[in-house]
Amino acid sequence: MSRAQPPKPLTGRKVFLMLVAFFGVVIAVNMVMMRMAIQTLPGTEVDSAYSASLAYEKEIATARDQSARNWKVDAHVERSGQGGATLQVEARDKDGRPMSGLKFHGRFERPTDRRADLPVALAEVGIGIYRGSAAAIAPGQWDLVLEGAAAGQRLFLSRNRVLLN
């Protein structure tokens, strides 16, 4: 007959190694999760809230000036069959006359991930009509940001939510 071997006793050394292993696993998982969280920080709107707050008064004055100009700027986004999009902007002054000679810049921004933002270079194709294309843009919600400038000064800023299919 075979004899049953008695269980090995629980020693202080075994308890110490089990504690070290347990806390080692917890710390390793926390480090991995912390690293992943730091690398994927696209949800922030600005990199520094302090510097954004310093520029706030200037942005308010710029918005008042833009409102006083009473420009009418219409944007139209048209999807192409290959997944791209064409952006057309028509700019008119307060009297309804087309405005020429401005430099418009467009940007499609993902509300949830800044890494997916796509700039669109707009060129004047007619009097007061500006057009540009984005080669490949995924379907879904985007913020369309339009900026118009003349003589190096931003005169127009617009941010609108669009849904692309």
PDB file of C-alpha atoms in Angstrom:
ATOM      1  CA  MET A   1       0.000   0.000   0.000  1.00  0.00           C
ATOM      2  CA  SER A   2       1.030   3.468  -0.673  1.00  0.00           C
ATOM      3  CA  ARG A   3       1.052   5.967   2.042  1.00  0.00           C
ATOM      4  CA  ALA A   4      -0.580   9.367   1.589  1.00  0.00           C
ATOM      5  CA  GLN A   5       1.930  12.108   1.884  1.00  0.00           C
ATOM      6  CA  PRO A   6       1.136  14.748   4.466  1.00  0.00           C
ATOM      7  CA  PRO A   7       0.479  18.255   3.074  1.00  0.00           C
ATOM      8  CA  LYS A   8       3.436  20.588   2.969  1.00  0.00           C
ATOM      9  CA  PRO A   9       3.356  23.135   5.774  1.00  0.00           C
ATOM     10  CA  LEU A  10       2.627  26.805   5.033  1.00  0.00           C
ATOM     11  CA  THR A  11       5.806  28.622   5.900  1.00  0.00           C
ATOM     12  CA  GLY A  12       6.561  32.299   6.207  1.00  0.00           C
ATOM     13  CA  ARG A  13       8.655  32.144   3.062  1.00  0.00           C
ATOM     14  CA  LYS A  14       5.696  30.822   0.991  1.00  0.00           C
ATOM     15  CA  VAL A  15       3.376  33.520   2.349  1.00  0.00           C
ATOM     16  CA  PHE A  16       5.953  36.205   1.520  1.00  0.00           C
ATOM     17  CA  LEU A  17       6.373  34.910  -2.074  1.00  0.00           C
ATOM     18  CA  MET A  18       2.583  34.755  -2.570  1.00  0.00           C
ATOM     19  CA  LEU A  19       2.227  38.372  -1.383  1.00  0.00           C
ATOM     20  CA  VAL A  20       5.062  39.545  -3.639  1.00  0.00           C
ATOM     21  CA  ALA A  21       3.531  37.709  -6.623  1.00  0.00           C
ATOM     22  CA  PHE A  22       0.043  39.130  -5.936  1.00  0.00           C
ATOM     23  CA  PHE A  23       1.189  42.732  -5.598  1.00  0.00           C
ATOM     24  CA  GLY A  24       3.575  42.305  -8.530  1.00  0.00           C
ATOM     25  CA  VAL A  25       0.676  41.316 -10.810  1.00  0.00           C
ATOM     26  CA  VAL A  26      -1.491  44.200  -9.524  1.00  0.00           C
ATOM     27  CA  ILE A  27       1.288  46.756 -10.048  1.00  0.00           C
ATOM     28  CA  ALA A  28       2.133  45.393 -13.531  1.00  0.00           C
ATOM     29  CA  VAL A  29      -1.519  45.601 -14.653  1.00  0.00           C
ATOM     30  CA  ASN A  30      -1.819  49.132 -13.253  1.00  0.00           C
ATOM     31  CA  MET A  31       1.328  50.225 -15.105  1.00  0.00           C
ATOM     32  CA  VAL A  32       0.060  48.811 -18.405  1.00  0.00           C
ATOM     33  CA  MET A  33      -3.350  50.476 -17.982  1.00  0.00           C
ATOM     34  CA  MET A  34      -1.746  53.785 -16.993  1.00  0.00           C
ATOM     35  CA  ARG A  35       0.532  53.722 -20.034  1.00  0.00           C
ATOM     36  CA  MET A  36      -2.376  52.971 -22.366  1.00  0.00           C
ATOM     37  CA  ALA A  37      -4.450  55.784 -20.833  1.00  0.00           C
ATOM     38  CA  ILE A  38      -1.656  58.320 -21.234  1.00  0.00           C
ATOM     39  CA  GLN A  39      -0.946  57.345 -24.850  1.00  0.00           C
ATOM     40  CA  THR A  40      -4.603  57.525 -25.899  1.00  0.00           C
ATOM     41  CA  LEU A  41      -5.521  60.986 -24.664  1.00  0.00           C
ATOM     42  CA  PRO A  42      -7.612  62.173 -27.647  1.00  0.00           C
ATOM     43  CA  GLY A  43     -10.612  63.298 -25.591  1.00  0.00           C
ATOM     44  CA  THR A  44      -9.059  66.581 -24.498  1.00  0.00           C
ATOM     45  CA  GLU A  45     -10.219  69.696 -26.320  1.00  0.00           C
ATOM     46  CA  VAL A  46      -7.114  71.765 -25.499  1.00  0.00           C
ATOM     47  CA  ASP A  47      -3.671  70.767 -24.330  1.00  0.00           C
ATOM     48  CA  SER A  48      -3.520  73.444 -21.626  1.00  0.00           C
ATOM     49  CA  ALA A  49      -6.669  74.811 -20.019  1.00  0.00           C
ATOM     50  CA  TYR A  50      -4.663  77.658 -18.482  1.00  0.00           C
ATOM     51  CA  SER A  51      -3.353  79.033 -21.798  1.00  0.00           C
ATOM     52  CA  ALA A  52      -6.816  78.601 -23.345  1.00  0.00           C
ATOM     53  CA  SER A  53      -8.331  80.682 -20.544  1.00  0.00           C
ATOM     54  CA  LEU A  54      -5.813  83.475 -21.171  1.00  0.00           C
ATOM     55  CA  ALA A  55      -6.929  83.712 -24.809  1.00  0.00           C
ATOM     56  CA  TYR A  56     -10.649  83.656 -23.930  1.00  0.00           C
ATOM     57  CA  GLU A  57     -11.177  87.458 -23.823  1.00  0.00           C
ATOM     58  CA  LYS A  58      -9.511  87.850 -27.213  1.00  0.00           C
ATOM     59  CA  GLU A  59     -11.777  85.143 -28.676  1.00  0.00           C
ATOM     60  CA  ILE A  60     -14.854  86.961 -27.349  1.00  0.00           C
ATOM     61  CA  ALA A  61     -13.753  90.234 -28.996  1.00  0.00           C
ATOM     62  CA  THR A  62     -13.016  88.412 -32.259  1.00  0.00           C
ATOM     63  CA  ALA A  63     -16.477  86.785 -32.190  1.00  0.00           C
ATOM     64  CA  ARG A  64     -18.130  90.182 -31.651  1.00  0.00           C
ATOM     65  CA  ASP A  65     -16.222  91.640 -34.609  1.00  0.00           C
ATOM     66  CA  GLN A  66     -17.261  88.667 -36.770  1.00  0.00           C
ATOM     67  CA  SER A  67     -20.897  89.098 -35.764  1.00  0.00           C
ATOM     68  CA  ALA A  68     -20.771  92.828 -36.589  1.00  0.00           C
ATOM     69  CA  ARG A  69     -19.528  92.059 -40.134  1.00  0.00           C
ATOM     70  CA  ASN A  70     -22.731  90.037 -40.718  1.00  0.00           C
ATOM     71  CA  TRP A  71     -21.219  87.805 -43.392  1.00  0.00           C
ATOM     72  CA  LYS A  72     -23.200  84.918 -44.846  1.00  0.00           C
ATOM     73  CA  VAL A  73     -20.996  81.874 -45.333  1.00  0.00           C
ATOM     74  CA  ASP A  74     -22.589  78.663 -46.618  1.00  0.00           C
ATOM     75  CA  ALA A  75     -20.780  75.333 -46.719  1.00  0.00           C
ATOM     76  CA  HIS A  76     -21.816  72.233 -48.622  1.00  0.00           C
ATOM     77  CA  VAL A  77     -20.211  68.794 -48.250  1.00  0.00           C
ATOM     78  CA  GLU A  78     -20.669  66.268 -51.026  1.00  0.00           C
ATOM     79  CA  ARG A  79     -19.522  62.651 -50.682  1.00  0.00           C
ATOM     80  CA  SER A  80     -17.768  60.901 -53.555  1.00  0.00           C
ATOM     81  CA  GLY A  81     -18.143  57.203 -54.320  1.00  0.00           C
ATOM     82  CA  GLN A  82     -14.579  56.364 -53.220  1.00  0.00           C
ATOM     83  CA  GLY A  83     -15.030  57.568 -49.624  1.00  0.00           C
ATOM     84  CA  GLY A  84     -13.797  61.106 -50.158  1.00  0.00           C
ATOM     85  CA  ALA A  85     -15.635  64.382 -49.730  1.00  0.00           C
ATOM     86  CA  THR A  86     -15.713  67.715 -51.534  1.00  0.00           C
ATOM     87  CA  LEU A  87     -16.227  70.852 -49.465  1.00  0.00           C
ATOM     88  CA  GLN A  88     -17.602  73.974 -51.138  1.00  0.00           C
ATOM     89  CA  VAL A  89     -17.875  77.303 -49.321  1.00  0.00           C
ATOM     90  CA  GLU A  90     -19.735  80.346 -50.626  1.00  0.00           C
ATOM     91  CA  ALA A  91     -18.976  83.647 -48.878  1.00  0.00           C
ATOM     92  CA  ARG A  92     -21.068  86.807 -49.167  1.00  0.00           C
ATOM     93  CA  ASP A  93     -20.836  90.129 -47.347  1.00  0.00           C
ATOM     94  CA  LYS A  94     -23.691  91.812 -45.442  1.00  0.00           C
ATOM     95  CA  ASP A  95     -25.098  93.226 -48.705  1.00  0.00           C
ATOM     96  CA  GLY A  96     -25.138  89.808 -50.403  1.00  0.00           C
ATOM     97  CA  ARG A  97     -22.156  90.438 -52.692  1.00  0.00           C
ATOM     98  CA  PRO A  98     -19.668  87.570 -53.171  1.00  0.00           C
ATOM     99  CA  MET A  99     -16.384  88.097 -51.346  1.00  0.00           C
ATOM    100  CA  SER A 100     -13.207  87.383 -53.232  1.00  0.00           C
ATOM    101  CA  GLY A 101      -9.585  87.305 -52.133  1.00  0.00           C
ATOM    102  CA  LEU A 102     -10.083  85.598 -48.785  1.00  0.00           C
ATOM    103  CA  LYS A 103      -8.104  82.578 -47.675  1.00  0.00           C
ATOM    104  CA  PHE A 104     -10.410  79.868 -46.359  1.00  0.00           C
ATOM    105  CA  HIS A 105      -9.196  76.788 -44.522  1.00  0.00           C
ATOM    106  CA  GLY A 106     -11.410  73.854 -43.659  1.00  0.00           C
ATOM    107  CA  ARG A 107     -10.944  71.047 -41.194  1.00  0.00           C
ATOM    108  CA  PHE A 108     -12.977  67.935 -40.442  1.00  0.00           C
ATOM    109  CA  GLU A 109     -12.516  67.173 -36.745  1.00  0.00           C
ATOM    110  CA  ARG A 110     -13.644  64.002 -35.010  1.00  0.00           C
ATOM    111  CA  PRO A 111     -15.467  64.990 -31.811  1.00  0.00           C
ATOM    112  CA  THR A 112     -13.978  62.019 -29.954  1.00  0.00           C
ATOM    113  CA  ASP A 113     -10.488  61.620 -31.427  1.00  0.00           C
ATOM    114  CA  ARG A 114      -8.201  64.495 -32.462  1.00  0.00           C
ATOM    115  CA  ARG A 115      -5.877  62.060 -34.206  1.00  0.00           C
ATOM    116  CA  ALA A 116      -8.482  61.548 -36.956  1.00  0.00           C
ATOM    117  CA  ASP A 117      -8.733  65.261 -37.889  1.00  0.00           C
ATOM    118  CA  LEU A 118      -8.435  66.006 -41.615  1.00  0.00           C
ATOM    119  CA  PRO A 119      -7.440  69.411 -43.017  1.00  0.00           C
ATOM    120  CA  VAL A 120      -9.004  70.517 -46.311  1.00  0.00           C
ATOM    121  CA  ALA A 121      -7.159  73.049 -48.459  1.00  0.00           C
ATOM    122  CA  LEU A 122      -9.707  75.394 -50.045  1.00  0.00           C
ATOM    123  CA  ALA A 123      -8.950  77.302 -53.230  1.00  0.00           C
ATOM    124  CA  GLU A 124     -11.040  80.032 -54.816  1.00  0.00           C
ATOM    125  CA  VAL A 125     -12.684  78.553 -57.919  1.00  0.00           C
ATOM    126  CA  GLY A 126     -15.054  81.435 -58.641  1.00  0.00           C
ATOM    127  CA  ILE A 127     -15.914  84.831 -57.230  1.00  0.00           C
ATOM    128  CA  GLY A 128     -16.680  84.120 -53.580  1.00  0.00           C
ATOM    129  CA  ILE A 129     -16.691  80.315 -54.085  1.00  0.00           C
ATOM    130  CA  TYR A 130     -14.008  78.187 -52.443  1.00  0.00           C
ATOM    131  CA  ARG A 131     -13.606  74.437 -52.934  1.00  0.00           C
ATOM    132  CA  GLY A 132     -11.407  71.665 -51.596  1.00  0.00           C
ATOM    133  CA  SER A 133     -11.359  67.889 -51.221  1.00  0.00           C
ATOM    134  CA  ALA A 134     -10.564  65.310 -48.573  1.00  0.00           C
ATOM    135  CA  ALA A 135      -9.357  62.081 -50.191  1.00  0.00           C
ATOM    136  CA  ALA A 136     -10.633  59.567 -47.641  1.00  0.00           C
ATOM    137  CA  ILE A 137     -12.970  60.463 -44.810  1.00  0.00           C
ATOM    138  CA  ALA A 138     -14.777  57.901 -42.693  1.00  0.00           C
ATOM    139  CA  PRO A 139     -18.545  58.068 -42.252  1.00  0.00           C
ATOM    140  CA  GLY A 140     -19.962  59.360 -38.998  1.00  0.00           C
ATOM    141  CA  GLN A 141     -20.153  62.588 -37.031  1.00  0.00           C
ATOM    142  CA  TRP A 142     -17.587  65.292 -37.708  1.00  0.00           C
ATOM    143  CA  ASP A 143     -17.138  68.911 -36.705  1.00  0.00           C
ATOM    144  CA  LEU A 144     -16.619  71.082 -39.779  1.00  0.00           C
ATOM    145  CA  VAL A 145     -14.370  74.000 -38.839  1.00  0.00           C
ATOM    146  CA  LEU A 146     -14.090  76.863 -41.334  1.00  0.00           C
ATOM    147  CA  GLU A 147     -11.634  79.721 -40.958  1.00  0.00           C
ATOM    148  CA  GLY A 148     -11.480  82.724 -43.251  1.00  0.00           C
ATOM    149  CA  ALA A 149      -8.554  85.117 -43.200  1.00  0.00           C
ATOM    150  CA  ALA A 150      -7.396  88.227 -45.022  1.00  0.00           C
ATOM    151  CA  ALA A 151      -4.032  89.935 -44.664  1.00  0.00           C
ATOM    152  CA  GLY A 152      -2.945  87.332 -42.117  1.00  0.00           C
ATOM    153  CA  GLN A 153      -5.809  88.092 -39.726  1.00  0.00           C
ATOM    154  CA  ARG A 154      -8.624  85.641 -39.012  1.00  0.00           C
ATOM    155  CA  LEU A 155     -11.930  87.290 -39.858  1.00  0.00           C
ATOM    156  CA  PHE A 156     -14.279  84.313 -39.794  1.00  0.00           C
ATOM    157  CA  LEU A 157     -14.557  81.158 -37.705  1.00  0.00           C
ATOM    158  CA  SER A 158     -17.347  78.612 -37.786  1.00  0.00           C
ATOM    159  CA  ARG A 159     -17.748  75.198 -36.162  1.00  0.00           C
ATOM    160  CA  ASN A 160     -20.689  72.989 -37.186  1.00  0.00           C
ATOM    161  CA  ARG A 161     -21.513  69.337 -36.543  1.00  0.00           C
ATOM    162  CA  VAL A 162     -22.056  67.341 -39.758  1.00  0.00           C
ATOM    163  CA  LEU A 163     -23.047  63.747 -40.331  1.00  0.00           C
ATOM    164  CA  LEU A 164     -21.373  62.007 -43.261  1.00  0.00           C
ATOM    165  CA  ASN A 165     -22.753  58.767 -44.661  1.00  0.00           C
TER     166      ASN A 165
END
